Each structure stands twice: as structure tokens, then as C-alpha cells.
mmCIF file of N, CA and C and ligand atoms in Angstrom:
data_model
loop_
_atom_site.group_PDB
_atom_site.id
_atom_site.type_symbol
_atom_site.label_atom_id
_atom_site.label_comp_id
_atom_site.label_asym_id
_atom_site.label_seq_id
_atom_site.Cartn_x
_atom_site.Cartn_y
_atom_site.Cartn_z
ATOM 1 N N MET M 1 -28.200 3.773 -35.728
ATOM 2 C CA MET M 1 -28.476 2.106 -35.060
ATOM 3 C C MET M 1 -29.043 1.580 -36.447
ATOM 4 N N LEU M 2 -27.932 0.272 -36.654
ATOM 5 C CA LEU M 2 -28.628 -0.207 -37.767
ATOM 6 C C LEU M 2 -29.166 -1.730 -37.604
ATOM 7 N N PRO M 3 -30.182 -2.185 -38.551
ATOM 8 C CA PRO M 3 -31.202 -3.239 -38.324
ATOM 9 C C PRO M 3 -30.073 -4.601 -38.217
ATOM 10 N N THR M 4 -30.259 -4.999 -37.361
ATOM 11 C CA THR M 4 -29.221 -6.551 -37.290
ATOM 12 C C THR M 4 -30.155 -7.588 -37.662
ATOM 13 N N LEU M 5 -29.405 -7.973 -38.370
ATOM 14 C CA LEU M 5 -30.066 -9.752 -39.252
ATOM 15 C C LEU M 5 -29.885 -10.628 -37.995
ATOM 16 N N LEU M 6 -31.422 -11.039 -37.741
ATOM 17 C CA LEU M 6 -32.164 -12.273 -37.053
ATOM 18 C C LEU M 6 -31.798 -13.465 -37.829
ATOM 19 N N ILE M 7 -32.934 -13.587 -38.921
ATOM 20 C CA ILE M 7 -33.049 -14.941 -39.306
ATOM 21 C C ILE M 7 -32.997 -15.191 -40.734
ATOM 22 N N SER M 8 -33.073 -15.622 -41.607
ATOM 23 C CA SER M 8 -33.497 -15.823 -42.934
ATOM 24 C C SER M 8 -35.127 -16.121 -42.835
ATOM 25 N N SER M 9 -35.808 -15.566 -43.865
ATOM 26 C CA SER M 9 -37.313 -15.399 -43.955
ATOM 27 C C SER M 9 -38.209 -16.825 -43.519
ATOM 28 N N HIS M 10 -37.308 -18.094 -44.264
ATOM 29 C CA HIS M 10 -37.854 -19.188 -44.170
ATOM 30 C C HIS M 10 -37.915 -20.029 -42.903
ATOM 31 N N GLU M 11 -36.876 -19.673 -41.868
ATOM 32 C CA GLU M 11 -36.742 -20.156 -40.679
ATOM 33 C C GLU M 11 -38.057 -19.696 -40.015
ATOM 34 N N LEU M 12 -38.944 -18.703 -40.350
ATOM 35 C CA LEU M 12 -39.950 -18.291 -39.315
ATOM 36 C C LEU M 12 -41.481 -18.577 -40.266
ATOM 37 N N GLU M 13 -41.827 -19.713 -40.245
ATOM 38 C CA GLU M 13 -43.454 -19.771 -40.827
ATOM 39 C C GLU M 13 -44.389 -19.148 -40.102
ATOM 40 N N GLU M 14 -45.357 -19.158 -40.752
ATOM 41 C CA GLU M 14 -46.852 -18.753 -40.448
ATOM 42 C C GLU M 14 -47.381 -19.208 -39.120
ATOM 43 N N GLY M 15 -47.263 -18.360 -37.899
ATOM 44 C CA GLY M 15 -47.878 -18.955 -36.770
ATOM 45 C C GLY M 15 -46.497 -19.299 -35.718
ATOM 46 N N GLN M 16 -45.193 -19.231 -36.112
ATOM 47 C CA GLN M 16 -44.037 -19.717 -35.443
ATOM 48 C C GLN M 16 -43.668 -18.086 -34.910
ATOM 49 N N SER M 17 -42.726 -18.208 -33.892
ATOM 50 C CA SER M 17 -42.109 -17.334 -33.119
ATOM 51 C C SER M 17 -41.095 -17.814 -32.328
ATOM 52 N N LYS M 18 -39.843 -16.558 -32.149
ATOM 53 C CA LYS M 18 -38.502 -17.294 -31.925
ATOM 54 C C LYS M 18 -38.131 -16.036 -31.083
ATOM 55 N N GLY M 19 -37.637 -16.406 -29.979
ATOM 56 C CA GLY M 19 -36.546 -15.429 -29.288
ATOM 57 C C GLY M 19 -35.558 -15.072 -29.389
ATOM 58 N N PHE M 20 -34.762 -13.927 -29.202
ATOM 59 C CA PHE M 20 -33.626 -13.861 -29.467
ATOM 60 C C PHE M 20 -32.815 -13.049 -28.516
ATOM 61 N N ILE M 21 -31.891 -12.958 -28.062
ATOM 62 C CA ILE M 21 -31.033 -11.739 -26.686
ATOM 63 C C ILE M 21 -29.882 -11.265 -27.742
ATOM 64 N N ILE M 22 -30.007 -9.987 -27.822
ATOM 65 C CA ILE M 22 -28.968 -9.297 -28.832
ATOM 66 C C ILE M 22 -28.456 -8.131 -27.542
ATOM 67 N N ASN M 23 -26.950 -7.970 -27.786
ATOM 68 C CA ASN M 23 -26.476 -7.227 -26.951
ATOM 69 C C ASN M 23 -27.709 -6.517 -25.340
ATOM 70 N N GLY M 24 -27.698 -8.012 -25.002
ATOM 71 C CA GLY M 24 -28.619 -7.658 -23.796
ATOM 72 C C GLY M 24 -30.345 -7.018 -23.890
ATOM 73 N N THR M 25 -30.805 -7.311 -25.222
ATOM 74 C CA THR M 25 -31.742 -6.988 -24.878
ATOM 75 C C THR M 25 -32.487 -8.094 -25.609
ATOM 76 N N ASN M 26 -33.598 -8.653 -25.084
ATOM 77 C CA ASN M 26 -34.896 -9.977 -25.042
ATOM 78 C C ASN M 26 -35.863 -9.526 -26.005
ATOM 79 N N LEU M 27 -35.595 -10.135 -27.129
ATOM 80 C CA LEU M 27 -36.751 -9.870 -27.894
ATOM 81 C C LEU M 27 -37.289 -11.255 -28.423
ATOM 82 N N PHE M 28 -38.571 -10.918 -28.903
ATOM 83 C CA PHE M 28 -38.917 -12.049 -29.734
ATOM 84 C C PHE M 28 -39.675 -11.859 -31.291
ATOM 85 N N ILE M 29 -39.851 -12.298 -32.247
ATOM 86 C CA ILE M 29 -40.325 -12.172 -33.544
ATOM 87 C C ILE M 29 -41.523 -13.423 -33.518
ATOM 88 N N LEU M 30 -42.446 -12.583 -34.233
ATOM 89 C CA LEU M 30 -43.673 -14.005 -34.896
ATOM 90 C C LEU M 30 -44.311 -13.476 -36.390
ATOM 91 N N ARG M 31 -44.315 -14.328 -36.742
ATOM 92 C CA ARG M 31 -45.474 -14.121 -38.389
ATOM 93 C C ARG M 31 -46.435 -14.562 -37.814
ATOM 94 N N HIS M 32 -47.665 -13.410 -38.650
ATOM 95 C CA HIS M 32 -48.709 -13.434 -38.408
ATOM 96 C C HIS M 32 -49.309 -12.581 -39.603
ATOM 97 N N GLN M 33 -50.274 -13.840 -40.299
ATOM 98 C CA GLN M 33 -51.243 -13.381 -41.734
ATOM 99 C C GLN M 33 -49.977 -12.952 -42.405
ATOM 100 N N GLY M 34 -48.888 -13.573 -42.251
ATOM 101 C CA GLY M 34 -47.816 -13.064 -43.785
ATOM 102 C C GLY M 34 -46.460 -12.079 -42.978
ATOM 103 N N ASN M 35 -46.987 -11.313 -41.785
ATOM 104 C CA ASN M 35 -46.286 -10.057 -41.668
ATOM 105 C C ASN M 35 -45.996 -10.758 -40.118
ATOM 106 N N VAL M 36 -44.508 -9.855 -40.588
ATOM 107 C CA VAL M 36 -43.394 -10.429 -39.040
ATOM 108 C C VAL M 36 -43.836 -9.200 -37.791
ATOM 109 N N VAL M 37 -43.728 -9.335 -36.664
ATOM 110 C CA VAL M 37 -43.935 -8.289 -35.709
ATOM 111 C C VAL M 37 -42.633 -8.535 -34.210
ATOM 112 N N ALA M 38 -42.358 -7.295 -34.093
ATOM 113 C CA ALA M 38 -40.951 -7.906 -33.011
ATOM 114 C C ALA M 38 -41.472 -6.826 -31.891
ATOM 115 N N TYR M 39 -41.292 -7.703 -30.690
ATOM 116 C CA TYR M 39 -41.497 -6.749 -29.152
ATOM 117 C C TYR M 39 -40.481 -7.532 -28.483
ATOM 118 N N ARG M 40 -40.195 -6.374 -27.422
ATOM 119 C CA ARG M 40 -39.121 -7.179 -26.318
ATOM 120 C C ARG M 40 -39.867 -8.220 -25.720
ATOM 121 N N ASN M 41 -39.054 -8.864 -25.089
ATOM 122 C CA ASN M 41 -39.658 -9.914 -24.669
ATOM 123 C C ASN M 41 -39.777 -9.357 -22.739
ATOM 124 N N SER M 42 -40.700 -8.899 -22.544
ATOM 125 C CA SER M 42 -40.853 -8.253 -21.161
ATOM 126 C C SER M 42 -42.229 -7.801 -20.868
ATOM 127 N N CYS M 43 -43.008 -8.396 -19.779
ATOM 128 C CA CYS M 43 -44.214 -8.174 -19.983
ATOM 129 C C CYS M 43 -44.601 -7.746 -18.695
ATOM 130 N N PRO M 44 -45.822 -6.183 -19.468
ATOM 131 C CA PRO M 44 -45.313 -5.128 -18.722
ATOM 132 C C PRO M 44 -46.003 -5.160 -17.204
ATOM 133 N N HIS M 45 -46.621 -6.606 -17.234
ATOM 134 C CA HIS M 45 -47.012 -6.986 -15.615
ATOM 135 C C HIS M 45 -45.854 -6.805 -14.639
ATOM 136 N N ARG M 46 -44.844 -7.630 -14.753
ATOM 137 C CA ARG M 46 -43.752 -7.913 -13.844
ATOM 138 C C ARG M 46 -42.486 -8.002 -14.333
ATOM 139 N N LYS M 47 -42.471 -7.387 -15.849
ATOM 140 C CA LYS M 47 -41.031 -7.257 -16.582
ATOM 141 C C LYS M 47 -40.144 -8.636 -16.722
ATOM 142 N N VAL M 48 -41.153 -9.615 -16.846
ATOM 143 C CA VAL M 48 -40.207 -11.228 -17.013
ATOM 144 C C VAL M 48 -40.497 -11.352 -18.383
ATOM 145 N N PRO M 49 -39.548 -12.409 -18.860
ATOM 146 C CA PRO M 49 -40.028 -12.834 -19.887
ATOM 147 C C PRO M 49 -41.100 -13.470 -20.425
ATOM 148 N N LEU M 50 -41.590 -13.491 -21.401
ATOM 149 C CA LEU M 50 -43.239 -13.882 -21.567
ATOM 150 C C LEU M 50 -43.098 -15.823 -21.659
ATOM 151 N N GLU M 51 -42.518 -16.194 -22.405
ATOM 152 C CA GLU M 51 -42.298 -17.876 -23.148
ATOM 153 C C GLU M 51 -42.769 -18.443 -22.039
ATOM 154 N N TRP M 52 -43.424 -19.587 -22.657
ATOM 155 C CA TRP M 52 -43.454 -20.815 -21.001
ATOM 156 C C TRP M 52 -42.721 -22.151 -21.866
ATOM 157 N N LEU M 53 -42.001 -22.121 -22.851
ATOM 158 C CA LEU M 53 -40.620 -22.866 -23.319
ATOM 159 C C LEU M 53 -40.062 -21.940 -24.425
ATOM 160 N N PRO M 54 -38.690 -22.813 -24.860
ATOM 161 C CA PRO M 54 -38.026 -21.545 -25.713
ATOM 162 C C PRO M 54 -39.129 -21.586 -26.802
ATOM 163 N N ASP M 55 -38.904 -20.016 -27.581
ATOM 164 C CA ASP M 55 -39.869 -19.609 -28.980
ATOM 165 C C ASP M 55 -41.263 -20.032 -28.850
ATOM 166 N N GLN M 56 -41.763 -20.115 -27.398
ATOM 167 C CA GLN M 56 -43.542 -20.570 -27.326
ATOM 168 C C GLN M 56 -43.901 -19.394 -26.646
ATOM 169 N N PHE M 57 -44.337 -18.150 -27.928
ATOM 170 C CA PHE M 57 -44.818 -17.055 -27.418
ATOM 171 C C PHE M 57 -46.402 -16.914 -27.604
ATOM 172 N N LEU M 58 -46.449 -17.654 -28.060
ATOM 173 C CA LEU M 58 -48.249 -17.511 -28.491
ATOM 174 C C LEU M 58 -49.029 -18.391 -27.699
ATOM 175 N N ASP M 59 -50.500 -18.273 -27.576
ATOM 176 C CA ASP M 59 -51.515 -19.194 -26.855
ATOM 177 C C ASP M 59 -51.707 -20.441 -27.664
ATOM 178 N N TYR M 60 -52.356 -21.078 -27.321
ATOM 179 C CA TYR M 60 -52.669 -22.379 -27.950
ATOM 180 C C TYR M 60 -53.510 -22.348 -28.987
ATOM 181 N N ASP M 61 -54.166 -21.517 -29.600
ATOM 182 C CA ASP M 61 -54.679 -21.465 -30.803
ATOM 183 C C ASP M 61 -54.404 -20.703 -31.502
ATOM 184 N N LYS M 62 -52.952 -20.003 -30.911
ATOM 185 C CA LYS M 62 -52.355 -18.906 -31.777
ATOM 186 C C LYS M 62 -52.651 -17.782 -32.146
ATOM 187 N N GLN M 63 -53.590 -17.218 -31.272
ATOM 188 C CA GLN M 63 -54.418 -16.039 -31.535
ATOM 189 C C GLN M 63 -53.862 -14.845 -30.954
ATOM 190 N N PHE M 64 -53.115 -15.341 -29.729
ATOM 191 C CA PHE M 64 -52.774 -13.878 -28.842
ATOM 192 C C PHE M 64 -51.280 -14.522 -28.191
ATOM 193 N N ILE M 65 -50.759 -13.269 -27.946
ATOM 194 C CA ILE M 65 -49.470 -13.889 -27.245
ATOM 195 C C ILE M 65 -49.781 -13.914 -25.863
ATOM 196 N N GLN M 66 -48.908 -14.599 -25.315
ATOM 197 C CA GLN M 66 -49.627 -15.023 -23.611
ATOM 198 C C GLN M 66 -48.064 -15.067 -23.122
ATOM 199 N N CYS M 67 -48.615 -14.867 -21.681
ATOM 200 C CA CYS M 67 -47.635 -14.507 -20.902
ATOM 201 C C CYS M 67 -47.764 -15.877 -20.148
ATOM 202 N N ALA M 68 -46.647 -16.373 -19.668
ATOM 203 C CA ALA M 68 -46.507 -17.692 -18.746
ATOM 204 C C ALA M 68 -46.837 -17.640 -17.579
ATOM 205 N N THR M 69 -46.633 -16.415 -17.133
ATOM 206 C CA THR M 69 -46.349 -16.276 -15.173
ATOM 207 C C THR M 69 -47.502 -16.291 -14.726
ATOM 208 N N HIS M 70 -48.448 -15.263 -15.763
ATOM 209 C CA HIS M 70 -49.980 -15.118 -15.006
ATOM 210 C C HIS M 70 -50.987 -15.244 -16.189
ATOM 211 N N GLY M 71 -50.633 -15.566 -17.216
ATOM 212 C CA GLY M 71 -51.412 -15.607 -18.524
ATOM 213 C C GLY M 71 -52.104 -14.840 -19.040
ATOM 214 N N ALA M 72 -51.764 -13.365 -19.069
ATOM 215 C CA ALA M 72 -51.977 -12.702 -19.792
ATOM 216 C C ALA M 72 -51.884 -12.661 -20.961
ATOM 217 N N LEU M 73 -52.735 -12.186 -21.771
ATOM 218 C CA LEU M 73 -52.991 -12.225 -23.155
ATOM 219 C C LEU M 73 -52.917 -11.080 -23.802
ATOM 220 N N PHE M 74 -52.298 -10.715 -25.294
ATOM 221 C CA PHE M 74 -51.833 -9.878 -25.803
ATOM 222 C C PHE M 74 -52.170 -9.801 -27.406
ATOM 223 N N THR M 75 -52.559 -8.712 -28.094
ATOM 224 C CA THR M 75 -53.072 -8.942 -29.302
ATOM 225 C C THR M 75 -51.281 -8.921 -29.915
ATOM 226 N N ILE M 76 -51.267 -9.834 -31.676
ATOM 227 C CA ILE M 76 -50.669 -10.010 -32.150
ATOM 228 C C ILE M 76 -49.747 -8.661 -32.696
ATOM 229 N N GLU M 77 -51.112 -8.086 -32.982
ATOM 230 C CA GLU M 77 -50.957 -6.930 -33.998
ATOM 231 C C GLU M 77 -50.240 -5.657 -33.171
ATOM 232 N N LYS M 78 -50.936 -5.171 -32.301
ATOM 233 C CA LYS M 78 -50.341 -4.216 -31.505
ATOM 234 C C LYS M 78 -49.881 -4.440 -30.083
ATOM 235 N N GLY M 79 -49.449 -5.506 -29.623
ATOM 236 C CA GLY M 79 -49.134 -6.272 -28.369
ATOM 237 C C GLY M 79 -49.637 -5.658 -27.100
ATOM 238 N N LEU M 80 -51.173 -5.137 -27.593
ATOM 239 C CA LEU M 80 -52.106 -4.693 -26.745
ATOM 240 C C LEU M 80 -52.700 -6.072 -25.440
ATOM 241 N N CYS M 81 -52.137 -5.700 -24.147
ATOM 242 C CA CYS M 81 -53.094 -6.671 -23.226
ATOM 243 C C CYS M 81 -54.694 -6.458 -23.251
ATOM 244 N N ILE M 82 -55.223 -7.660 -23.458
ATOM 245 C CA ILE M 82 -56.984 -7.617 -23.419
ATOM 246 C C ILE M 82 -57.534 -8.498 -22.077
ATOM 247 N N SER M 83 -56.295 -9.229 -21.858
ATOM 248 C CA SER M 83 -56.951 -9.754 -20.607
ATOM 249 C C SER M 83 -55.642 -9.899 -19.487
ATOM 250 N N GLY M 84 -55.733 -9.879 -18.560
ATOM 251 C CA GLY M 84 -54.732 -10.325 -17.748
ATOM 252 C C GLY M 84 -54.608 -9.061 -16.405
ATOM 253 N N PRO M 85 -53.294 -9.523 -15.674
ATOM 254 C CA PRO M 85 -52.955 -8.646 -14.469
ATOM 255 C C PRO M 85 -52.607 -6.929 -15.152
ATOM 256 N N CYS M 86 -52.084 -6.885 -16.574
ATOM 257 C CA CYS M 86 -51.915 -5.651 -16.735
ATOM 258 C C CYS M 86 -52.269 -5.405 -17.943
ATOM 259 N N HIS M 87 -53.885 -5.588 -17.935
ATOM 260 C CA HIS M 87 -55.040 -5.408 -19.211
ATOM 261 C C HIS M 87 -54.831 -3.440 -19.590
ATOM 262 N N GLN M 88 -54.729 -3.602 -20.816
ATOM 263 C CA GLN M 88 -54.569 -1.855 -21.706
ATOM 264 C C GLN M 88 -53.167 -1.475 -21.680
ATOM 265 N N LYS M 89 -52.320 -2.693 -21.278
ATOM 266 C CA LYS M 89 -51.001 -1.967 -21.261
ATOM 267 C C LYS M 89 -50.431 -2.681 -22.345
ATOM 268 N N SER M 90 -49.229 -2.215 -23.082
ATOM 269 C CA SER M 90 -48.744 -3.161 -23.978
ATOM 270 C C SER M 90 -47.156 -3.456 -23.700
ATOM 271 N N LEU M 91 -46.968 -4.059 -24.535
ATOM 272 C CA LEU M 91 -45.561 -4.892 -25.027
ATOM 273 C C LEU M 91 -44.820 -3.795 -25.595
ATOM 274 N N THR M 92 -44.046 -3.439 -25.810
ATOM 275 C CA THR M 92 -42.996 -2.698 -25.979
ATOM 276 C C THR M 92 -42.830 -3.113 -27.563
ATOM 277 N N SER M 93 -43.017 -2.686 -28.897
ATOM 278 C CA SER M 93 -42.511 -2.764 -30.464
ATOM 279 C C SER M 93 -41.180 -2.576 -30.628
ATOM 280 N N LEU M 94 -40.528 -3.273 -31.838
ATOM 281 C CA LEU M 94 -39.502 -2.849 -31.964
ATOM 282 C C LEU M 94 -39.722 -2.898 -33.381
ATOM 283 N N CYS M 95 -39.205 -1.938 -34.155
ATOM 284 C CA CYS M 95 -38.740 -1.998 -35.722
ATOM 285 C C CYS M 95 -37.982 -3.481 -36.119
ATOM 286 N N VAL M 96 -39.041 -3.724 -36.893
ATOM 287 C CA VAL M 96 -38.604 -4.968 -37.671
ATOM 288 C C VAL M 96 -38.404 -5.101 -39.210
ATOM 289 N N GLU M 97 -38.056 -5.661 -39.919
ATOM 290 C CA GLU M 97 -38.108 -5.474 -41.522
ATOM 291 C C GLU M 97 -37.697 -6.638 -42.225
ATOM 292 N N GLU M 98 -38.399 -6.959 -43.160
ATOM 293 C CA GLU M 98 -38.282 -8.273 -43.978
ATOM 294 C C GLU M 98 -37.639 -7.665 -45.696
ATOM 295 N N ARG M 99 -36.518 -8.152 -45.684
ATOM 296 C CA ARG M 99 -36.118 -7.965 -47.389
ATOM 297 C C ARG M 99 -35.154 -8.663 -47.790
ATOM 298 N N ASP M 100 -35.299 -9.206 -49.241
ATOM 299 C CA ASP M 100 -34.471 -9.812 -49.642
ATOM 300 C C ASP M 100 -34.048 -11.174 -48.961
ATOM 301 N N GLU M 101 -35.747 -11.458 -48.413
ATOM 302 C CA GLU M 101 -35.577 -12.926 -47.437
ATOM 303 C C GLU M 101 -35.173 -13.128 -46.398
ATOM 304 N N LYS M 102 -34.776 -11.958 -45.739
ATOM 305 C CA LYS M 102 -34.123 -12.150 -44.089
ATOM 306 C C LYS M 102 -34.728 -11.247 -43.466
ATOM 307 N N ILE M 103 -34.741 -11.177 -42.380
ATOM 308 C CA ILE M 103 -35.598 -10.666 -41.127
ATOM 309 C C ILE M 103 -34.808 -9.760 -40.368
ATOM 310 N N TYR M 104 -34.844 -8.673 -40.344
ATOM 311 C CA TYR M 104 -33.894 -7.770 -39.704
ATOM 312 C C TYR M 104 -34.648 -6.728 -38.363
ATOM 313 N N CYS M 105 -34.153 -6.638 -37.269
ATOM 314 C CA CYS M 105 -34.674 -5.819 -36.247
ATOM 315 C C CYS M 105 -33.525 -4.888 -36.017
ATOM 316 N N THR M 106 -34.434 -3.453 -35.546
ATOM 317 C CA THR M 106 -33.329 -2.518 -35.358
ATOM 318 C C THR M 106 -33.491 -2.479 -33.549
ATOM 319 N N ILE M 107 -32.443 -3.102 -33.239
ATOM 320 C CA ILE M 107 -32.314 -2.927 -31.745
ATOM 321 C C ILE M 107 -31.820 -1.544 -30.785
ATOM 322 N N PRO M 108 -32.622 -1.285 -29.706
ATOM 323 C CA PRO M 108 -32.513 0.158 -29.253
ATOM 324 C C PRO M 108 -31.001 -0.675 -28.277
ATOM 325 N N GLU M 109 -30.388 1.198 -28.612
ATOM 326 C CA GLU M 109 -28.791 1.135 -27.732
ATOM 327 C C GLU M 109 -29.051 0.168 -26.128
ATOM 328 N N ALA M 110 -29.647 1.102 -25.566
ATOM 329 C CA ALA M 110 -29.968 0.498 -24.015
ATOM 330 C C ALA M 110 -30.582 -0.513 -23.404
ATOM 331 N N PRO M 111 -30.412 -1.727 -23.390
ATOM 332 C CA PRO M 111 -31.800 -2.590 -22.776
ATOM 333 C C PRO M 111 -32.700 -1.511 -21.894
ATOM 334 N N GLU M 112 -34.219 -2.391 -21.944
ATOM 335 C CA GLU M 112 -35.041 -1.499 -20.976
ATOM 336 C C GLU M 112 -34.693 -1.885 -19.474
ATOM 337 N N ALA M 113 -34.815 -0.829 -18.745
ATOM 338 C CA ALA M 113 -34.124 -0.459 -17.340
ATOM 339 C C ALA M 113 -35.299 -1.562 -16.773
ATOM 340 N N PRO M 114 -35.186 -1.956 -15.527
ATOM 341 C CA PRO M 114 -35.582 -3.249 -14.625
ATOM 342 C C PRO M 114 -36.872 -2.284 -14.244
ATOM 343 N N GLY M 115 -38.040 -2.565 -14.189
ATOM 344 C CA GLY M 115 -39.207 -1.704 -13.596
ATOM 345 C C GLY M 115 -39.876 -0.411 -14.130
ATOM 346 N N ALA M 116 -39.097 -0.218 -15.624
ATOM 347 C CA ALA M 116 -39.355 0.815 -16.366
ATOM 348 C C ALA M 116 -40.562 0.531 -17.002
HETATM 349 S S1 FES X 1 -45.961 -11.513 -15.299
HETATM 350 FE FE1 FES X 1 -47.080 -11.466 -17.249
HETATM 351 S S2 FES X 1 -48.711 -11.407 -16.596
HETATM 352 FE FE2 FES X 1 -48.099 -11.148 -14.915
#
């Protein structure tokens, strides 16, 4: 699997998040403390997308990733649920890299199976 170019680095500012659907994989990236992280856009509770508006994955204070459906909160660094119905479960992280002012993500070949 080759890394897929998502966007240029300047298109993702500190505290911003963006969603993508690539080859059937729903994912999002966000920049936190200068670093970029990527997760599947699928809540471990009900396997639904997390965002409440397009590209809005963070809570009001931009301290946690938040699921819009039942309000679960996940740490940005590890995707671990610290509050909500999927407590102690984690988002699925994806391999992301930033080089030459561009952000790339390695997309798994198979989309996550429903209910997995
Ligand atoms: S679907 Fe995300 S907290 Fe219930």
C-alpha cells in the first residue's frame, strides 16, 4: 500500500480537522500540537461517523475528539475513549505522515467491516 496524498500541510492548521472518504474508507485527520493524527471515522460504540458538521471532529474546547451521536470523548493523541458509552475503547488509528509540506495517509485495502 502506498501512502495517499490527502492535502497540503497549510490546509490543516493547528486545531483543525478534516474528513475524507478514500476508496470506501471514511477517515479524518487533525493537527494537534503541530503533529497530524489520522483515525477511521467510525465510533467504536455504533460504528457511525463521528462529526457533527463537515470537518468538525473536536469538542468545543478542541481538547478531545467528540462523537456527535452520544457525545463520547476520545483523546486526540491515542483515540482512547475517556467518557461515554464506549469508555476505554479506541478509535482505529491510521498511518499518517507529513513530508515536503504535504500530508499522506496509508489507506487500508479493505474498508472496516460493519459491526467489526
Ligand atoms: S455512536 Fe458514538 S457515542 Fe454512541
